[in-house]
Short mmCIF file of C-alpha atoms in Angstrom, two decimals:
data_model
loop_
_atom_site.label_atom_id
_atom_site.label_comp_id
_atom_site.label_asym_id
_atom_site.label_seq_id
_atom_site.Cartn_x
_atom_site.Cartn_y
_atom_site.Cartn_z
CA LEU A 68 25.43 15.06 1.61
CA GLY A 69 27.50 17.27 -0.70
CA ARG A 70 25.77 15.83 -3.76
CA PHE A 71 22.34 16.57 -2.31
CA ALA A 72 23.31 20.15 -1.48
CA GLU A 73 24.66 20.58 -5.01
CA ALA A 74 21.43 19.18 -6.47
CA ARG A 75 19.31 21.52 -4.36
CA GLU A 76 21.40 24.49 -5.44
CA HIS A 77 21.08 23.50 -9.10
CA ILE A 78 17.29 23.16 -8.78
CA GLN A 79 17.00 26.49 -6.97
CA LEU A 80 18.95 28.21 -9.72
CA GLY A 81 16.61 26.64 -12.25
CA LEU A 82 13.56 27.95 -10.40
CA GLN A 83 15.09 31.41 -10.16
CA SER A 84 15.73 31.44 -13.90
CA LEU A 85 12.03 31.00 -14.70
CA PRO A 86 9.74 33.98 -15.30
CA PRO A 87 8.21 35.29 -12.06
CA GLN A 88 5.26 33.29 -10.82
CA PRO A 89 1.99 35.26 -10.93
CA PRO A 90 0.15 36.16 -7.72
CA ALA A 91 -1.67 33.42 -5.88
CA GLY A 92 -5.12 32.61 -7.14
CA PRO A 93 -6.79 30.54 -9.84
CA ARG A 94 -4.99 30.39 -13.14
CA THR A 95 -7.01 32.13 -15.85
CA PRO A 96 -6.12 33.54 -19.27
CA ALA A 97 -5.58 36.84 -17.48
CA ASN A 98 -3.50 35.24 -14.72
CA PRO A 99 -1.47 32.37 -16.23
CA ASP A 100 1.73 30.77 -15.03
CA PRO A 101 4.23 31.52 -17.82
CA ALA A 102 6.24 28.32 -17.25
CA PRO A 103 4.03 25.76 -15.47
CA THR A 104 5.65 22.62 -16.90
CA ASP A 105 9.23 23.67 -16.16
CA ARG A 106 8.27 24.94 -12.71
CA ALA A 107 6.40 21.74 -11.87
CA GLU A 108 9.32 19.55 -12.96
CA LEU A 109 11.85 21.53 -10.94
CA LEU A 110 9.60 21.44 -7.87
CA PHE A 111 9.24 17.69 -8.30
CA GLN A 112 13.00 17.29 -8.54
CA SER A 113 13.35 19.34 -5.35
CA ALA A 114 10.92 17.01 -3.59
CA ALA A 115 12.70 13.95 -4.95
CA VAL A 116 15.98 15.07 -3.38
CA LEU A 117 14.24 15.55 -0.03
CA VAL A 118 12.69 12.08 -0.28
CA VAL A 119 16.09 10.50 -0.95
CA GLU A 120 17.32 12.30 2.18
CA ARG A 121 14.27 10.87 4.03
CA ARG A 122 13.00 14.38 4.78
CA PHE A 123 9.44 13.33 4.03
CA ALA A 124 7.63 16.14 5.84
CA GLU A 125 9.66 18.77 3.98
CA ALA A 126 8.93 17.08 0.66
CA LEU A 127 5.17 17.59 1.04
CA GLU A 128 5.07 21.26 0.06
CA PRO A 129 7.02 20.99 -3.23
CA LEU A 130 4.99 17.89 -4.10
CA ARG A 131 1.74 19.75 -3.46
CA GLN A 132 2.98 22.64 -5.58
CA THR A 133 3.91 20.17 -8.32
CA VAL A 134 0.44 18.62 -8.55
CA ALA A 135 -1.18 22.07 -8.34
CA LEU A 136 0.75 23.05 -11.47
CA ALA A 137 0.55 19.62 -13.13
CA PRO A 138 -2.60 17.83 -11.90
CA ASP A 139 -1.94 14.85 -14.19
CA HIS A 140 1.61 14.19 -12.91
CA PRO A 141 1.18 10.55 -11.78
CA VAL A 142 4.65 10.18 -10.25
CA ALA A 143 4.19 13.29 -8.10
CA TRP A 144 0.84 12.02 -6.82
CA ARG A 145 2.40 8.63 -6.05
CA GLN A 146 5.32 10.23 -4.25
CA LEU A 147 2.96 12.46 -2.28
CA ALA A 148 0.96 9.40 -1.20
CA ILE A 149 4.15 7.59 -0.15
CA CYS A 150 5.37 10.52 1.95
CA LEU A 151 1.98 10.95 3.62
CA GLY A 152 1.84 7.23 4.38
CA LEU A 153 5.33 7.22 5.87
CA LEU A 154 4.25 10.11 8.08
CA GLY A 155 1.28 8.06 9.33
CA ARG A 156 -1.29 10.16 7.47
CA ASP A 157 -3.14 7.31 5.79
CA THR A 158 -6.35 9.24 5.12
CA ASP A 159 -4.46 11.93 3.20
CA ALA A 160 -2.35 9.26 1.48
CA VAL A 161 -5.50 7.51 0.25
CA ALA A 162 -6.75 10.75 -1.29
CA ALA A 163 -3.43 11.41 -3.04
CA ARG A 164 -3.17 7.84 -4.29
CA GLN A 165 -6.71 8.04 -5.63
CA GLN A 166 -5.49 10.84 -7.90
CA ALA A 167 -2.60 8.68 -9.10
CA LEU A 168 -5.08 5.90 -9.88
CA ARG A 169 -7.33 8.37 -11.68
CA ILE A 170 -4.44 9.01 -14.05
CA ASN A 171 -3.34 5.37 -14.30
CA PRO A 172 -6.04 2.97 -13.08
CA TYR A 173 -3.96 -0.07 -14.06
CA ASP A 174 -1.08 0.54 -11.64
CA VAL A 175 -1.02 -2.70 -9.66
CA GLN A 176 1.39 -1.42 -7.01
CA GLN A 177 -0.81 1.58 -6.30
CA HIS A 178 -3.89 -0.61 -5.92
CA GLN A 179 -1.93 -2.79 -3.48
CA GLN A 180 -0.78 0.23 -1.47
CA GLN A 181 -4.30 1.65 -1.48
CA ALA A 182 -5.64 -1.65 -0.19
CA LEU A 183 -3.06 -1.72 2.61
CA ALA A 184 -3.94 1.86 3.60
CA PHE A 185 -7.67 1.15 3.62
CA SER A 186 -7.04 -1.94 5.73
CA ARG A 187 -5.08 0.09 8.29
CA LEU A 188 -7.96 2.57 8.34
CA GLY A 189 -10.47 -0.22 9.00
CA ASN A 190 -12.21 -0.10 5.63
CA ASP A 191 -11.73 -3.75 4.67
CA ALA A 192 -14.45 -3.61 2.02
CA ALA A 193 -12.57 -0.91 0.09
CA ALA A 194 -9.30 -2.82 0.58
CA VAL A 195 -10.90 -5.93 -0.91
CA GLU A 196 -12.03 -3.96 -3.98
CA HIS A 197 -8.49 -2.76 -4.66
CA TYR A 198 -7.01 -6.23 -4.18
CA ARG A 199 -9.59 -7.68 -6.58
CA PHE A 200 -8.75 -5.07 -9.21
CA ALA A 201 -5.03 -5.71 -8.82
CA LEU A 202 -5.53 -9.47 -9.07
CA ALA A 203 -7.53 -9.01 -12.26
CA LEU A 204 -4.30 -7.57 -13.68
CA GLN A 205 -1.89 -10.02 -12.01
CA ARG A 206 -3.86 -13.12 -11.11
CA ASP A 207 -0.86 -15.18 -9.99
CA ASN A 208 0.77 -12.58 -7.75
CA PRO A 209 1.35 -14.45 -4.44
CA VAL A 210 1.42 -11.28 -2.33
CA LEU A 211 -1.93 -10.08 -3.68
CA LEU A 212 -3.45 -13.55 -3.32
CA ASN A 213 -2.20 -13.80 0.24
CA ASN A 214 -3.30 -10.34 1.33
CA LEU A 215 -6.80 -10.71 -0.09
CA ALA A 216 -7.12 -14.19 1.44
CA TRP A 217 -6.10 -12.81 4.84
CA LEU A 218 -8.76 -10.10 4.72
CA LEU A 219 -11.46 -12.52 3.57
CA ALA A 220 -10.51 -14.93 6.35
CA THR A 221 -9.90 -12.62 9.31
CA SER A 222 -11.75 -9.32 8.82
CA PRO A 223 -13.70 -8.30 11.92
CA ARG A 224 -16.57 -7.40 9.59
CA ALA A 225 -18.77 -10.40 8.86
CA GLU A 226 -19.95 -8.99 5.52
CA VAL A 227 -16.35 -8.98 4.26
CA ARG A 228 -15.40 -12.52 5.25
CA ARG A 229 -15.59 -15.25 2.58
CA GLY A 230 -14.08 -18.47 3.95
CA PRO A 231 -14.23 -20.69 0.84
CA GLU A 232 -12.84 -17.95 -1.40
CA ALA A 233 -10.08 -17.24 1.12
CA VAL A 234 -9.14 -20.92 1.02
CA ALA A 235 -8.93 -20.96 -2.78
CA LEU A 236 -6.79 -17.82 -2.86
CA ALA A 237 -4.46 -18.93 -0.06
CA GLU A 238 -4.04 -22.40 -1.56
CA ARG A 239 -3.01 -20.80 -4.86
CA ALA A 240 -0.51 -18.51 -3.11
CA ALA A 241 0.99 -21.47 -1.23
CA GLU A 242 1.17 -23.49 -4.45
CA LEU A 243 2.93 -20.69 -6.33
CA THR A 244 5.56 -20.44 -3.58
CA ARG A 245 5.92 -24.23 -3.21
CA ARG A 246 4.72 -24.00 0.39
CA ASN A 247 8.04 -22.42 1.36
CA GLU A 248 6.71 -19.15 2.82
CA PRO A 249 5.63 -19.40 6.49
CA VAL A 250 3.56 -16.21 6.29
CA LEU A 251 1.54 -17.56 3.38
CA LEU A 252 1.02 -20.87 5.16
CA GLY A 253 -0.23 -18.94 8.19
CA THR A 254 -2.80 -17.25 5.97
CA LEU A 255 -3.85 -20.61 4.56
CA ALA A 256 -4.36 -21.93 8.08
CA ALA A 257 -6.51 -18.90 8.93
CA ALA A 258 -8.56 -19.44 5.78
CA TYR A 259 -9.18 -23.10 6.67
CA ALA A 260 -10.30 -22.02 10.14
CA GLU A 261 -12.72 -19.43 8.73
CA ALA A 262 -14.14 -22.13 6.46
CA GLY A 263 -14.66 -24.40 9.49
CA GLN A 264 -11.91 -26.85 8.47
CA PHE A 265 -10.12 -26.80 11.80
CA ASP A 266 -8.21 -30.06 11.34
CA ARG A 267 -6.59 -28.64 8.23
CA ALA A 268 -6.03 -25.31 9.97
CA VAL A 269 -4.14 -27.06 12.77
CA ALA A 270 -2.01 -29.10 10.36
CA VAL A 271 -1.06 -26.09 8.23
CA ALA A 272 -0.37 -23.88 11.26
CA GLU A 273 2.02 -26.55 12.53
CA GLU A 274 3.67 -26.59 9.10
CA ALA A 275 4.00 -22.78 9.20
CA ILE A 276 5.60 -22.93 12.65
CA SER A 277 8.08 -25.58 11.58
CA LYS A 278 9.10 -23.68 8.45
CA ALA A 279 9.31 -20.37 10.33
CA HIS A 280 11.76 -21.92 12.80
CA ALA A 281 13.78 -23.38 9.91
CA ALA A 282 13.90 -19.94 8.26
CA ASN A 283 14.90 -18.23 11.53
CA GLN A 284 11.65 -16.27 11.72
CA PRO A 285 10.80 -16.51 15.43
CA ASP A 286 8.13 -13.79 15.39
CA ILE A 287 6.18 -15.58 12.67
CA ALA A 288 6.56 -18.87 14.51
CA GLN A 289 5.27 -17.30 17.72
CA ARG A 290 2.27 -15.70 15.99
CA ASN A 291 1.31 -18.97 14.33
CA GLN A 292 1.67 -20.76 17.67
CA GLU A 293 -0.86 -18.35 19.16
CA LEU A 294 -3.22 -18.97 16.25
CA LEU A 295 -2.68 -22.72 16.49
CA ASP A 296 -4.07 -22.64 20.02
CA LEU A 297 -7.18 -20.90 18.67
CA TYR A 298 -7.68 -23.45 15.92
CA ARG A 299 -7.31 -26.35 18.34
CA ALA A 300 -10.08 -24.73 20.37
CA GLY A 301 -12.28 -24.51 17.27
CA GLN A 302 -12.00 -20.73 16.95
CA PRO A 303 -11.09 -18.74 13.81
CA CYS A 304 -8.69 -15.82 13.71
CA ARG A 305 -10.13 -12.31 13.88
CA ALA A 306 -8.13 -9.18 13.12
CA PRO A 307 -8.67 -6.36 15.64
CA ALA A 308 -11.39 -3.90 14.70
CA VAL A 309 -10.50 -0.30 13.88
CA GLN A 310 -12.57 2.39 15.54
CA ASP A 311 -14.42 4.73 13.13
CA PRO A 312 -13.31 3.07 9.88
CA ALA A 313 -12.62 5.41 7.01
CA PRO A 314 -15.23 5.68 4.24
CA SER A 315 -14.43 4.89 0.64
CA PRO A 316 -13.53 7.95 -1.45
#
């Protein structure tokens, strides 16, 4: 705690040493900020300390001030998106992360986080787009393969589901992890079910349950047991629908 207080004091002294900030309003040649880069960096450092202390709500204002002064600061936009997401503000997080991707469209992690946020907001189509882009950059990433396969297999929206493609993606994820990850096997089972291959779905769900028990993952075992009962009844898995899904930006 002492180190954080010392860091905040150091940053505050740095801000106080800068020339006075001009009155609020748009920056013009007649109303410039005399030290925008230094001010933005010190504000970002202030936010970073708050994030380390897990004071995410308090970090929002210095992060917003940072990107106002430095609109092409990709790390500040990313950090702002993270804080908003941790505070449950996925819609605002999506908008902030879109700015980070504007600056660096090849950031795989940001595409993955954007896909997860869109999925939570019920916009599976937008989530799929971000997973596809990320996979174009890292085609053998098991997490990306798994997450896209899950959406294509279980989305409540019929226009999003693609059973055969989900199978291909999930099989590749399972292969890359040597069929040692119960979660990935559960996705493969769901993909088989969506493709109408219920015998395979049952066999792989049983494999997922067995490996989850061996890995001391009772929650995953229980979830796959519930899905196994569906597959035995000839029914695919469907993720719950989100009311009023968010539009794409």
